[in-house]
Each structure stands twice: as C-alpha cells, then as structure tokens.
Amino acid sequence: MMPPQRRRSLAGPLGLAVLTLIALTAALAPLLSPHDPMEQDITRRLLPPVWLGGVPEYPLGTDGVGRDVLSRLIYGSRVSLLVGLSTTALAGLMGVSLGLAAGYFGGGVDALLSRLSDVQQAVPFLVLALAVVALVKPGLLNLIAVLTVTTWVNYFRVIRGAVLAAREEEYVWAARALGCGDARLILRHILPNVAGPAVVVATLLMANVIIFEASLSFLGLGVPRSLPTWGRSVADGRDYLVSAWWIALFPGLAIMTTVAAINLLGDWLRDRLNPWRRR
Amino acid sequence: MGRYILRRLMHGLVVLAGVSVLVFALLHVSGDPVAVLLPLDTPPEEVARFRHQMGFDRPLPVQYLFFISRAVRGDFGYSYHYRTAALPLVLNRLPATLRLTGAALAFSVLVALPAGLAAALHERTPLDLSIRLAVLIGQSAPGFWLALLLIAVFAVRLGWFPVSGARGWRSLVLPAVTVGSFSLAALARLLRAGLLDVLAQEYIRTARSKGLSPRQVMIHHALKNAAIPVVTMLGLQVGFLLGGAVIAEEVFAYPGMGRLLVSAVGHRDLPVIQAFVTVTATLIVLVNLAVDVAYGWLDPRIRQG
C-alpha cells in the first residue's frame, strides 16, 4: 500500500466558499432582494434581463405575472437550504442512532431494521416521497418529515457497516474487558469511528435532498404555493422556454450551483476523512 | 449455486412482503383514510357508511390481510380517477417506461465507459479536467431543468427531436438523455476512480515491466478489476433511473407509468399509487436478484458467504 498522500485541492474550499455565499444570501434575503418575491405587476411582465434591454429595476427580468426573477431567486435559496439542512440533520439523527443500535446489539433489532432498510431500498426515494406527499397536507414541516423517513436508510447502511467493523477492534475489546458499559462504549469508542462516514453521507444526501425538494416543487407538490422555491420558479418558466428563457434558466442554475458546491465539499471531505483513498 | 439462488430468492420475497406492508401503510399515513378519500363536506352518515363499506372500521391486521389477499391476485382496486382496475392501468404503461429506462441505461453506459477510461488514462490533463467538470454538472443539474434545456435547444431551436410524446425513436432521445445523465455521471466518476486505484497496484507495475503496452494493461488488467464496483452500482442505479423517469415522463409528456404516477398523486388516486409502488419495487427486487446471481457466478466467495 502506498503511504497516504494529501493533494492540495482547491475544489473543497471553493465549494465551501460558494455554499457560505448562498447561506448568507438566504439569511439576508430581505435586505438583498430589490422587490417582494410574490409581488405581481402585470404591466411589467416578461421583462428581459437588464443586459438584454430590460430595466435596472429588475436586473434578471420578470416572469409571466411580472414578479422579479432576482428576488425570487434570492428567496428561493431559503427553502432549498432549510429543507436540505434539516432533512439531512434529522435523517442523520435517526439513521446514525438506529445504525449504532443495529450494528452494536445485533440480533432481532438488527434483523428488523436491516429488512426495513432493504424494503425502503426497493422503492426509489422520489417515488416514495411522491406517494407520501400526495397524502399528507402540504407544508414545510410535513415535507421535511416525509423526506426524513424516506432517506434515513442512507445513513443506516453505512453506519451499521462501520459499527460492525469497529466492534471487533482490539481497543473496543479491551475497553469492554475493563468493564466499560454499553452506553459509554458506544459513545466514546464506536461513535468517533463512524463520524467520518456519517459526514460523507450527510453531504451526498444533502445534495440529493435539495434536488428532491426542487423536483417536488417543480411538480407543484410539497412546499405551499405561498413560498418562492427554485423548483417552482423553473416550472413557472416552462411555458416561456423560448420567448422568456431567463425565467427557467436562472433558478435551475442556482440549484445546480448549490448542489455542485455541496458535491465538491463532499468529495473533499471524503478524501480528508479517508487517508487511504487518495482520489 | 442452487442454494445461493434460493436464498436470494427468499430474501427478495421477504423484501416484497415488507413492501406490501409499506404500500398498505400509505393509506394510513395521513391518519384517517376516509378523510383522504372523501370530500371534506361529506355528511357524517355517508362517511360512516363508506367507512364500513371499505372495511376501515375493522382492526388494522384484518384490513392488511384483506389487502394482501387481493394484492397477490393482482387486485389493487379501481382507480378513483380512471374508474378502471388500477394494476392493468400501471402495467399497460410499463413497456414504455422500460423502453425509456433501457435507453437511458444504454446511453449512460456507452458514454460513461469511454469518458471514465479517457479521464483515467489522461489524469490531470485538460481532457481529464473537462470530463470531471461534465461529471460534476451531470450530478448536480436537476433532471426537470436539464429536460427543459434540452427541449429549448434540441427540440425548439434546432428542431432535431420532437418536444413531447412517444412516436418513434426520435421522441425517446431527449427523455433518455435526461434520465441517463445522472447515472452517466455517477458511472464515469466511479470508473475513473476505480481505474486510478487499480493502476496504482503492484500487479499493474509488474504487467508494465513485462513490456505490455498501456492499452493491453488497461484492457486486460485494469478494466476488469475496475468493473466490479461499476456492476454493483448498476444495480443501485435502477432505482434512480425509475425515479428520474417519473420526472422526465412528466416534462416530455411521455406516456409511461411515471406520468401516470404524477397524475395519480395530483388526484390522490391511491389504488394507482399503491399499484405503482408495488410494480416498481418488484422490478427493483428482480434486477437486484439478477445482479446477485451474476455476482455469485462471477465471484465464488460471495455465494458461500
């Protein structure tokens, strides 16, 4: 085996910087937006971006009912980040604790949870989320709940595997021989081993969750209509693909940039947390 | 080998039994199924009659047994919206979706293979960088948006392909590219990483020092070993392909079962949703069974484990 070798890569820090910018935009949305994202002005509909003959008042143009594209873009980051972060955190809490329990205690709990995760893997996340979203009331909290219970298995599988490996380490046996209890053993000796994989799963999952939320919003599901989202803005531009392409183009670019930044950060973290994998 | 296949088959059946519980539970996620199925202003006596008629006043295990005994016979009830049996409605659209996902898979493998190979062979050159950038874009661009871009450029501006529908192979191209792009990126990336890992191994150096050309080393030694994780990945990609097909079918008005799902979700057409989830899960279980069997055949260690 070759010795671990760190390559200096700008991709990870770049991803982090872009994400920080997007998070700042979301936090400061009311200060940054030139207009109310829901305000319609029929007299100023379908204005092109300013460099294509639009007006400086609407830098990225307006949509089919005269709403400011830039303001909707800025506010849209809020839903994407909120849903992405909270789903990733809640699914992580659920998946990591259940993965720890299943991997550490084994037996019936493990068998049951593993079958459950097999079952969930047999249904595509998007399909399951669509099916459940159809039946619950639309709303941010319900959407986050649905996405959490459809994605926790991502953590569960990885964490369970990592625990199974860590459980057989000599220092774990040593700690047990010294009379260390289950709770302490899990928290002090096993949890640190699975933190790295959990962080890697979290970044990859967050990228996917943001795409899921955007897809559901695009289909008009999940997030209530009163909130501007990137997915719904793309859907708004669907009827104007040729005549007013800016309506659909910019929110799509925003989703892509956010997800790409998370992916870059995730790859970088994976390399850092796993010294034996250089690439 | 026979016992191994039998074991995997049993596992598949257990998973499908679990899926049936999940599908049954869908009706109850919202709390009261009657509230989902009937309009809000239904008079109370009407609600009570409906509850009794549908069996919702019985204990849950009884309701499940009733559900599963009909489901194994292919009876998921009637679609609320189309007023015909739900399962045939889904199955009739299955071939179109299989054509789409098949084309998407073929597209992603056919492009990912040379792309991953070229990137690994020319590591850290402009070619490698541009392939990696394309991979990043493919992984990050949402399918519905990519679909709209493709429509705007290739269907409307250039007029090479139809905007929507399913008439001939031309109407399959843009949806297949949309659905396949995510898998394409994932496969190309995995292949590149796998090849680079394998190329750093001792036996590759041995093969090189024997005087084999880089091309021979790549094909005979590296590609075979790098293909193993790629095959595993293909099994996992089926779920992503079917999920992606739902979006692409909706955008391209492609008459597959994914479009049916979206309309069923809009109408809260539960029997169709339940039939769809069951059919999709069965497909995925079958594909995974095939991958498991292929694996056991390729690698004797697995079938003994």
Coordinates of C-alpha atoms in Angstrom, one line a residue:
Chain A
M1 CA 0.0 0.0 0.0
M2 CA 1.3 3.4 -0.8
P3 CA 1.6 6.0 2.0
P4 CA -1.2 8.4 2.4
Q5 CA -0.6 11.5 0.3
R6 CA -2.5 14.7 0.5
R7 CA -3.1 16.5 -2.7
R8 CA -3.7 20.2 -2.4
S9 CA -7.1 20.7 -3.9
L10 CA -9.0 24.0 -4.3
A11 CA -12.2 22.2 -5.1
G12 CA -13.3 21.6 -1.5
P13 CA -12.6 25.2 -0.2
L14 CA -14.3 26.5 -3.4
G15 CA -17.4 24.5 -2.6
L16 CA -17.4 25.7 1.0
A17 CA -17.0 29.4 -0.2
V18 CA -19.9 29.1 -2.6
L19 CA -22.1 27.4 0.0
T20 CA -21.3 30.1 2.5
L21 CA -22.3 32.8 0.0
I22 CA -25.6 31.0 -0.7
A23 CA -26.2 30.7 3.0
L24 CA -25.5 34.4 3.5
T25 CA -27.9 35.2 0.7
A26 CA -30.6 33.1 2.3
A27 CA -30.0 34.7 5.7
L28 CA -30.0 38.3 4.3
A29 CA -32.8 37.7 1.7
P30 CA -35.0 40.6 2.8
L31 CA -32.0 43.0 2.6
L32 CA -30.7 41.8 -0.7
S33 CA -34.0 41.5 -2.6
P34 CA -34.9 44.5 -4.7
H35 CA -38.6 43.5 -4.6
D36 CA -41.1 41.4 -2.8
P37 CA -40.8 37.9 -4.4
M38 CA -44.6 37.5 -4.5
E39 CA -45.4 41.0 -5.8
Q40 CA -47.0 40.8 -9.2
D41 CA -47.1 43.7 -11.7
I42 CA -48.9 42.7 -14.9
T43 CA -47.7 45.9 -16.6
R44 CA -44.1 44.8 -16.2
R45 CA -44.4 41.1 -17.1
L46 CA -41.8 39.2 -19.2
L47 CA -39.1 41.9 -19.0
P48 CA -35.8 40.6 -20.2
P49 CA -32.6 40.8 -18.0
V50 CA -31.0 44.3 -17.9
W51 CA -28.2 43.4 -20.4
L52 CA -30.8 42.4 -23.0
G53 CA -32.8 45.6 -23.0
G54 CA -34.5 45.3 -19.6
V55 CA -34.6 47.9 -16.9
P56 CA -32.1 48.2 -14.0
E57 CA -35.0 47.9 -11.6
Y58 CA -35.4 44.2 -12.5
P59 CA -31.8 43.1 -13.1
L60 CA -32.7 39.5 -14.1
G61 CA -36.0 40.4 -15.7
T62 CA -39.5 39.4 -14.7
D63 CA -41.7 36.3 -15.0
G64 CA -45.1 35.7 -16.7
V65 CA -47.0 37.6 -14.0
G66 CA -44.5 40.4 -13.5
R67 CA -42.6 39.1 -10.5
D68 CA -38.9 39.9 -10.1
V69 CA -36.8 36.9 -11.1
L70 CA -33.8 38.0 -8.9
S71 CA -35.9 38.4 -5.8
R72 CA -37.5 35.0 -6.3
L73 CA -34.0 33.6 -6.8
I74 CA -32.7 35.1 -3.5
Y75 CA -35.8 34.0 -1.5
G76 CA -35.8 30.5 -3.1
S77 CA -32.4 29.7 -1.5
R78 CA -34.2 29.8 1.9
V79 CA -36.4 26.8 1.2
S80 CA -33.7 24.8 -0.5
L81 CA -31.2 25.3 2.3
L82 CA -33.8 24.9 5.1
V83 CA -35.2 21.6 3.7
G84 CA -31.8 20.3 2.7
L85 CA -30.1 21.1 6.1
S86 CA -33.0 20.0 8.4
T87 CA -33.7 16.8 6.4
T88 CA -30.0 15.9 6.4
A89 CA -29.7 16.5 10.2
L90 CA -32.9 14.7 11.2
A91 CA -32.3 11.8 8.9
G92 CA -28.8 11.7 10.3
L93 CA -30.0 11.6 13.9
M94 CA -32.4 8.8 13.0
G95 CA -30.1 6.8 10.7
V96 CA -27.0 7.1 12.9
S97 CA -28.7 6.1 16.2
L98 CA -30.5 3.2 14.6
G99 CA -27.4 2.2 12.7
L100 CA -25.4 2.3 16.0
A101 CA -28.1 0.2 17.7
A102 CA -28.4 -2.4 14.9
G103 CA -24.6 -2.7 14.5
Y104 CA -23.8 -2.8 18.2
F105 CA -26.5 -5.0 19.6
G106 CA -27.2 -7.2 16.5
G107 CA -29.9 -9.8 17.0
G108 CA -33.6 -9.1 16.4
V109 CA -33.3 -5.3 16.3
D110 CA -30.7 -5.5 13.7
A111 CA -32.6 -8.1 11.6
L112 CA -35.8 -5.9 11.7
L113 CA -34.1 -2.7 10.9
S114 CA -32.0 -4.2 8.1
R115 CA -35.1 -5.7 6.5
L116 CA -36.8 -2.3 6.8
S117 CA -33.9 -0.7 5.0
D118 CA -34.0 -3.4 2.3
V119 CA -37.6 -2.7 1.8
Q120 CA -37.0 1.1 1.5
Q121 CA -34.2 0.5 -0.9
A122 CA -36.7 -1.4 -3.1
V123 CA -38.7 1.8 -3.6
P124 CA -37.0 4.8 -5.2
F125 CA -36.8 7.7 -2.8
L126 CA -38.5 10.1 -5.2
V127 CA -41.4 7.6 -5.8
L128 CA -41.9 7.1 -2.1
A129 CA -41.7 10.8 -1.4
L130 CA -44.2 11.5 -4.1
A131 CA -46.6 8.8 -2.8
V132 CA -46.5 10.1 0.7
V133 CA -46.5 13.8 -0.2
A134 CA -49.8 13.2 -2.1
L135 CA -51.5 12.0 1.1
V136 CA -50.2 14.5 3.8
K137 CA -51.2 18.1 3.9
P138 CA -48.7 20.4 2.0
G139 CA -46.4 22.3 4.3
L140 CA -42.7 22.6 5.1
L141 CA -42.8 20.5 8.2
N142 CA -44.6 17.7 6.6
L143 CA -42.2 17.8 3.6
I144 CA -39.2 17.6 5.9
A145 CA -40.8 14.7 7.8
V146 CA -41.5 12.8 4.6
L147 CA -38.0 13.4 3.2
T148 CA -36.5 12.3 6.6
V149 CA -38.3 9.0 6.7
T150 CA -37.6 8.3 3.1
T151 CA -33.8 9.0 3.3
W152 CA -32.6 7.8 6.8
V153 CA -31.6 4.5 5.3
N154 CA -28.7 6.2 3.5
Y155 CA -27.0 6.7 6.9
F156 CA -28.2 3.4 8.4
R157 CA -26.5 1.1 6.0
V158 CA -23.1 2.9 6.1
I159 CA -23.2 3.4 9.9
R160 CA -24.2 -0.2 10.6
G161 CA -21.3 -1.4 8.5
A162 CA -18.8 0.9 10.2
V163 CA -20.0 -0.2 13.6
L164 CA -19.7 -3.9 12.7
A165 CA -16.1 -3.2 11.8
A166 CA -15.3 -1.1 14.8
R167 CA -16.9 -3.5 17.2
E168 CA -14.2 -6.0 16.5
E169 CA -11.3 -3.6 17.1
E170 CA -8.9 -4.6 19.9
Y171 CA -9.3 -1.4 21.8
V172 CA -13.1 -2.0 21.9
W173 CA -12.5 -5.5 23.3
A174 CA -10.0 -4.0 25.8
A175 CA -12.4 -1.4 26.9
R176 CA -15.1 -4.0 27.4
A177 CA -12.8 -6.2 29.4
L178 CA -12.1 -3.2 31.7
G179 CA -15.8 -3.1 32.5
C180 CA -16.9 -0.3 30.2
G181 CA -20.7 -0.2 29.8
D182 CA -22.6 -0.3 26.5
A183 CA -23.5 3.4 26.5
R184 CA -20.0 4.5 27.2
L185 CA -18.5 2.1 24.8
I186 CA -20.8 3.3 22.0
L187 CA -20.3 7.0 22.7
R188 CA -16.6 7.0 23.5
H189 CA -15.2 4.2 21.4
I190 CA -17.5 3.5 18.5
L191 CA -19.1 6.8 17.6
P192 CA -15.8 8.5 16.7
N193 CA -15.2 5.8 14.2
V194 CA -18.5 6.3 12.4
A195 CA -18.4 10.2 12.5
G196 CA -16.4 10.4 9.3
P197 CA -18.6 8.1 7.2
A198 CA -21.7 9.9 8.6
V199 CA -20.3 13.3 7.5
V200 CA -19.7 12.0 4.0
V201 CA -23.2 10.5 3.8
A202 CA -24.6 13.8 5.0
T203 CA -23.1 15.9 2.2
L204 CA -24.1 13.5 -0.5
L205 CA -27.6 13.2 0.9
M206 CA -28.0 17.0 1.2
A207 CA -27.2 17.4 -2.4
N208 CA -29.8 14.8 -3.3
V209 CA -32.4 16.2 -0.9
I210 CA -32.1 19.6 -2.5
I211 CA -32.8 18.1 -5.9
F212 CA -35.7 16.0 -4.5
E213 CA -37.3 19.1 -2.9
A214 CA -36.8 21.1 -6.2
S215 CA -38.3 18.2 -8.2
L216 CA -41.4 18.0 -5.9
S217 CA -41.8 21.8 -6.1
F218 CA -41.4 21.7 -9.8
L219 CA -44.4 19.2 -9.9
G220 CA -46.3 21.6 -7.6
L221 CA -46.1 19.4 -4.6
G222 CA -44.7 19.7 -1.1
V223 CA -43.9 23.3 -0.4
P224 CA -47.0 25.5 -0.2
R225 CA -47.6 28.0 -3.0
S226 CA -47.1 31.0 -0.8
L227 CA -43.3 30.3 -0.6
P228 CA -41.0 31.0 -3.5
T229 CA -38.8 28.0 -4.4
W230 CA -36.3 27.4 -7.2
G231 CA -38.2 24.3 -8.4
R232 CA -41.4 26.2 -8.8
S233 CA -39.7 29.1 -10.5
V234 CA -38.4 26.7 -13.1
A235 CA -41.9 25.3 -13.6
D236 CA -43.2 28.9 -14.0
G237 CA -40.8 29.4 -16.9
R238 CA -41.9 26.2 -18.6
D239 CA -44.4 28.0 -20.9
Y240 CA -41.8 30.6 -21.8
L241 CA -38.8 28.5 -22.7
V242 CA -38.1 30.3 -26.0
S243 CA -39.7 33.7 -25.5
A244 CA -38.5 34.3 -21.9
W245 CA -35.9 31.7 -21.2
W246 CA -34.5 33.6 -18.2
I247 CA -37.4 32.6 -16.0
A248 CA -36.5 28.9 -16.0
L249 CA -32.7 29.3 -16.6
F250 CA -31.6 31.2 -13.5
P251 CA -33.4 29.2 -10.8
G252 CA -32.1 26.0 -12.5
L253 CA -28.5 27.4 -12.5
A254 CA -29.0 28.2 -8.8
I255 CA -30.0 24.7 -7.9
M256 CA -27.1 23.3 -10.0
T257 CA -24.5 25.6 -8.4
T258 CA -25.7 24.8 -4.9
V259 CA -25.7 21.1 -5.5
A260 CA -22.3 21.2 -7.2
A261 CA -20.8 23.2 -4.3
I262 CA -22.1 20.5 -1.8
N263 CA -20.7 17.7 -4.0
L264 CA -17.3 19.4 -4.2
L265 CA -17.3 19.8 -0.5
G266 CA -18.4 16.2 0.0
D267 CA -15.7 14.8 -2.2
W268 CA -13.1 16.8 -0.4
L269 CA -14.3 15.7 3.0
R270 CA -14.3 12.1 1.8
D271 CA -10.7 12.4 0.8
R272 CA -9.7 14.1 4.0
L273 CA -11.6 11.6 6.3
N274 CA -10.3 8.5 4.5
P275 CA -6.5 8.9 4.2
W276 CA -6.1 5.6 2.4
R277 CA -8.2 6.7 -0.6
R278 CA -6.2 9.3 -2.4
R279 CA -8.7 10.0 -5.2
Chain B
M1 CA -25.1 -22.2 -6.5
G2 CA -28.6 -23.5 -6.4
R3 CA -28.9 -22.9 -2.7
Y4 CA -27.4 -19.5 -3.1
I5 CA -30.0 -18.5 -5.7
L6 CA -32.8 -20.0 -3.5
R7 CA -31.5 -17.9 -0.6
R8 CA -31.5 -14.7 -2.6
L9 CA -35.0 -15.5 -3.9
M10 CA -36.3 -16.0 -0.4
H11 CA -34.7 -12.6 0.6
G12 CA -36.5 -11.0 -2.4
L13 CA -39.8 -12.4 -1.3
V14 CA -39.2 -11.1 2.3
V15 CA -38.5 -7.7 0.9
L16 CA -41.6 -7.7 -1.2
A17 CA -43.7 -8.8 1.8
G18 CA -42.2 -5.7 3.6
V19 CA -43.1 -3.5 0.6
S20 CA -46.7 -4.7 0.8
V21 CA -46.9 -3.5 4.4
L22 CA -45.4 -0.2 3.3
V23 CA -47.9 0.1 0.5
F24 CA -50.7 -0.8 2.9
A25 CA -49.5 1.8 5.4
L26 CA -49.7 4.5 2.7
L27 CA -53.4 4.7 3.1
H28 CA -53.0 5.3 6.9
V29 CA -50.1 7.9 6.8
S30 CA -52.5 10.8 6.8
G31 CA -54.3 9.5 9.9
D32 CA -57.8 8.8 8.7
P33 CA -58.0 7.2 5.3
V34 CA -61.6 8.3 4.9
A35 CA -60.6 11.9 5.2
V36 CA -58.2 11.4 2.2
L37 CA -60.7 9.6 0.1
L38 CA -63.9 11.6 0.6
P39 CA -64.5 15.3 0.0
L40 CA -64.5 17.5 3.2
D41 CA -68.2 18.3 3.1
T42 CA -69.5 14.7 3.0
P43 CA -72.3 14.2 5.5
P44 CA -71.4 12.1 8.6
E45 CA -73.8 9.3 7.9
E46 CA -72.3 9.0 4.4
V47 CA -68.8 8.9 5.9
A48 CA -69.9 6.1 8.3
R49 CA -71.4 4.1 5.6
F50 CA -68.3 4.5 3.4
R51 CA -66.0 3.6 6.3
H52 CA -68.0 0.4 6.9
Q53 CA -68.2 -0.4 3.2
M54 CA -64.4 -0.1 2.7
G55 CA -63.7 -2.1 5.9
F56 CA -61.9 0.8 7.6
D57 CA -63.8 0.1 10.8
R58 CA -62.1 -3.2 11.2
P59 CA -58.8 -3.9 13.1
L60 CA -55.6 -3.0 11.1
P61 CA -54.3 -6.6 10.8
V62 CA -57.6 -7.7 9.4
Q63 CA -57.5 -4.8 6.9
Y64 CA -54.0 -5.8 5.9
L65 CA -54.9 -9.4 5.4
F66 CA -57.8 -8.3 3.2
F67 CA -55.5 -6.0 1.3
I68 CA -52.7 -8.6 0.8
S69 CA -55.1 -11.4 -0.2
R70 CA -56.4 -9.2 -3.0
A71 CA -53.0 -7.8 -3.9
V72 CA -51.4 -11.2 -4.5
R73 CA -54.1 -11.8 -7.1
G74 CA -53.2 -8.5 -8.7
D75 CA -56.3 -6.7 -7.4
F76 CA -55.5 -3.2 -6.1
G77 CA -59.0 -2.0 -6.5
Y78 CA -60.3 0.6 -9.0
S79 CA -58.6 3.9 -9.9
Y80 CA -60.7 6.7 -8.4
H81 CA -60.0 8.8 -11.4
Y82 CA -60.0 6.5 -14.4
R83 CA -62.6 4.1 -12.9
T84 CA -60.8 1.0 -14.2
A85 CA -58.7 -1.6 -12.4
A86 CA -55.5 0.0 -11.1
L87 CA -52.9 -2.6 -11.8
P88 CA -53.6 -3.1 -15.5
L89 CA -53.5 0.7 -15.8
V90 CA -49.9 0.7 -14.5
L91 CA -48.8 -2.5 -16.3
N92 CA -50.1 -1.1 -19.7
R93 CA -47.6 1.7 -19.4
L94 CA -44.8 -0.4 -18.1
P95 CA -43.3 -1.2 -21.5
A96 CA -43.0 2.5 -22.5
T97 CA -41.1 3.2 -19.2
L98 CA -38.9 0.1 -19.7
R99 CA -38.0 1.4 -23.1
L100 CA -37.1 4.8 -21.7
T101 CA -35.1 3.5 -18.8
G102 CA -33.4 0.9 -21.0
A103 CA -32.4 3.6 -23.5
A104 CA -31.2 5.8 -20.6
L105 CA -29.1 3.0 -19.2
A106 CA -27.6 2.2 -22.6
F107 CA -26.8 5.9 -23.1
S108 CA -25.2 6.3 -19.7
V109 CA -23.0 3.1 -20.0
L110 CA -22.0 3.8 -23.6
V111 CA -20.8 7.3 -22.8
A112 CA -19.5 6.6 -19.2
L113 CA -17.2 3.9 -20.4
P114 CA -15.0 5.9 -22.8
A115 CA -15.3 9.0 -20.7
G116 CA -14.1 7.3 -17.5
L117 CA -11.4 5.5 -19.4
A118 CA -10.1 8.7 -21.1
A119 CA -10.1 10.6 -17.8
A120 CA -8.1 7.9 -16.0
L121 CA -5.6 7.5 -18.9
H122 CA -5.0 11.2 -19.1
E123 CA -5.2 12.0 -15.4
R124 CA -4.8 15.7 -14.6
T125 CA -4.7 16.9 -18.2
P126 CA -7.2 19.4 -19.6
L127 CA -9.2 16.4 -21.0
D128 CA -9.5 14.8 -17.5
L129 CA -10.5 18.2 -16.0
S130 CA -13.2 18.8 -18.6
I131 CA -14.6 15.3 -18.2
R132 CA -14.7 15.8 -14.4
L133 CA -16.4 19.1 -14.9
A134 CA -19.0 17.5 -17.1
V135 CA -19.5 14.8 -14.4
L136 CA -20.0 17.4 -11.8
I137 CA -22.6 19.2 -13.9
G138 CA -24.3 15.9 -14.7
Q139 CA -24.5 15.0 -11.0
S140 CA -25.7 18.5 -9.9
A141 CA -28.2 19.6 -12.6
P142 CA -31.8 18.7 -11.7
G143 CA -33.5 16.4 -14.2
F144 CA -36.5 18.6 -14.8
W145 CA -34.3 21.6 -15.6
L146 CA -32.0 19.6 -17.9
A147 CA -35.1 18.4 -19.7
L148 CA -36.3 21.9 -20.3
L149 CA -32.9 23.0 -21.6
L150 CA -32.8 20.0 -24.0
I151 CA -36.3 20.9 -25.2
A152 CA -35.4 24.6 -25.7
V153 CA -32.2 23.8 -27.6
F154 CA -32.7 20.5 -29.5
A155 CA -36.5 20.4 -30.0
V156 CA -37.5 24.0 -30.3
R157 CA -34.4 25.9 -31.7
L158 CA -32.8 23.1 -33.8
G159 CA -35.9 21.0 -34.4
W160 CA -34.0 17.7 -34.3
F161 CA -36.3 15.9 -31.9
P162 CA -40.0 16.2 -31.0
V163 CA -40.9 18.3 -28.0
S164 CA -43.1 15.6 -26.4
G165 CA -45.0 12.4 -27.0
A166 CA -43.8 8.9 -28.0
R167 CA -43.7 8.5 -31.7
G168 CA -40.7 6.5 -32.9
W169 CA -37.1 6.5 -31.6
R170 CA -36.7 10.3 -32.1
S171 CA -39.0 11.0 -29.2
L172 CA -37.0 8.7 -27.0
V173 CA -33.7 10.5 -27.4
L174 CA -34.2 13.6 -25.2
P175 CA -36.0 11.8 -22.3
A176 CA -33.3 9.1 -22.3
V177 CA -30.5 11.7 -22.1
T178 CA -32.4 13.4 -19.3
V179 CA -32.9 10.2 -17.3
G180 CA -29.4 8.8 -18.1
S181 CA -27.3 11.9 -17.3
F182 CA -27.2 11.3 -13.5
S183 CA -26.2 7.7 -13.8
L184 CA -23.8 8.6 -16.6
A185 CA -22.0 11.0 -14.3
A186 CA -22.0 8.5 -11.4
L187 CA -20.7 5.7 -13.5
A188 CA -18.0 7.7 -15.3
R189 CA -16.8 9.0 -11.9
L190 CA -16.7 5.6 -10.3
L191 CA -14.9 4.1 -13.3
R192 CA -12.3 6.8 -13.3
A193 CA -11.6 6.4 -9.5
G194 CA -11.6 2.6 -9.8
L195 CA -9.2 2.6 -12.7
L196 CA -6.8 5.0 -10.9
D197 CA -6.9 2.8 -7.8
V198 CA -6.2 -0.3 -9.8
L199 CA -3.5 1.4 -11.8
A200 CA -1.6 2.2 -8.6
Q201 CA -1.4 -1.6 -7.7
E202 CA 1.7 -3.6 -7.8
Y203 CA 0.5 -6.1 -10.4
I204 CA -0.1 -3.3 -12.9
R205 CA 3.6 -2.3 -12.4
T206 CA 4.5 -5.9 -13.0
A207 CA 2.4 -6.1 -16.1
R208 CA 4.0 -2.9 -17.4
S209 CA 7.5 -4.0 -16.6
K210 CA 6.9 -7.2 -18.6
G211 CA 6.7 -4.9 -21.6
L212 CA 2.9 -4.8 -22.1
S213 CA 1.6 -1.8 -23.9
P214 CA -0.5 0.7 -21.8
R215 CA -3.5 -0.3 -23.9
Q216 CA -3.0 -4.0 -23.1
V217 CA -2.5 -3.3 -19.4
M218 CA -5.7 -1.2 -19.4
I219 CA -7.9 -3.7 -21.1
H220 CA -6.6 -7.0 -19.6
H221 CA -5.6 -6.0 -16.1
A222 CA -7.2 -2.7 -15.1
L223 CA -10.6 -2.5 -16.7
K224 CA -11.7 -5.9 -15.4
N225 CA -11.0 -5.1 -11.8
A226 CA -12.4 -1.6 -12.0
A227 CA -15.6 -3.0 -13.5
I228 CA -16.6 -4.8 -10.2
P229 CA -17.8 -1.7 -8.3
V230 CA -19.4 -0.4 -11.5
V231 CA -21.6 -3.6 -11.8
T232 CA -22.7 -3.1 -8.2
M233 CA -23.5 0.5 -8.9
L234 CA -25.6 -0.5 -11.9
G235 CA -27.9 -2.5 -9.6
L236 CA -28.3 0.6 -7.4
Q237 CA -28.9 2.9 -10.4
V238 CA -32.1 1.2 -11.4
G239 CA -34.0 3.0 -8.6
F240 CA -32.5 6.3 -9.7
L241 CA -33.4 5.6 -13.3
L242 CA -37.0 4.8 -12.4
G243 CA -37.3 7.8 -10.2
G244 CA -35.8 10.0 -12.9
A245 CA -38.2 8.5 -15.4
V246 CA -41.1 9.9 -13.4
I247 CA -39.8 13.4 -13.8
A248 CA -38.7 13.1 -17.5
E249 CA -42.0 11.4 -18.5
E250 CA -43.9 14.3 -16.9
V251 CA -41.8 17.0 -18.7
F252 CA -41.8 15.3 -22.1
A253 CA -45.5 14.1 -21.8
Y254 CA -44.1 10.6 -22.4
P255 CA -46.9 8.1 -21.9
G256 CA -45.2 5.8 -19.4
M257 CA -46.2 4.8 -15.9
G258 CA -44.2 7.7 -14.3
R259 CA -46.5 10.2 -15.8
L260 CA -49.4 8.1 -14.6
L261 CA -48.0 8.4 -11.1
V262 CA -47.7 12.1 -11.2
S263 CA -51.3 12.4 -12.3
A264 CA -52.4 9.9 -9.7
V265 CA -50.6 11.9 -7.0
G266 CA -52.5 15.0 -8.2
H267 CA -55.8 13.2 -7.9
R268 CA -54.9 11.4 -4.7
D269 CA -55.7 8.2 -6.7
L270 CA -54.5 5.8 -4.0
P271 CA -55.0 2.4 -5.8
V272 CA -52.9 3.6 -8.7
I273 CA -50.2 4.9 -6.3
Q274 CA -50.2 1.6 -4.5
A275 CA -50.1 -0.4 -7.7
F276 CA -47.2 1.8 -9.0
V277 CA -45.1 1.4 -5.8
T278 CA -45.6 -2.4 -5.9
V279 CA -44.7 -2.7 -9.6
T280 CA -41.6 -0.5 -9.2
A281 CA -40.5 -2.4 -6.1
T282 CA -41.0 -5.8 -7.8
L283 CA -38.9 -4.5 -10.7
I284 CA -36.1 -3.4 -8.5
V285 CA -36.1 -6.7 -6.5
L286 CA -35.9 -8.6 -9.7
V287 CA -33.0 -6.6 -11.0
N288 CA -31.2 -6.9 -7.7
L289 CA -31.8 -10.7 -7.8
A290 CA -30.2 -10.8 -11.3
V291 CA -27.3 -8.8 -10.1
D292 CA -26.8 -11.1 -7.0
V293 CA -26.9 -14.2 -9.2
A294 CA -24.4 -12.6 -11.7
Y295 CA -22.2 -11.8 -8.7
G296 CA -22.3 -15.3 -7.2
W297 CA -21.4 -16.6 -10.6
L298 CA -18.5 -14.2 -11.1
D299 CA -17.2 -14.4 -7.6
P300 CA -17.3 -17.8 -5.8
R301 CA -16.5 -16.2 -2.4
I302 CA -19.9 -14.4 -2.4
R303 CA -22.1 -17.5 -2.9
Q304 CA -20.5 -19.2 0.1
G305 CA -20.8 -16.3 2.4

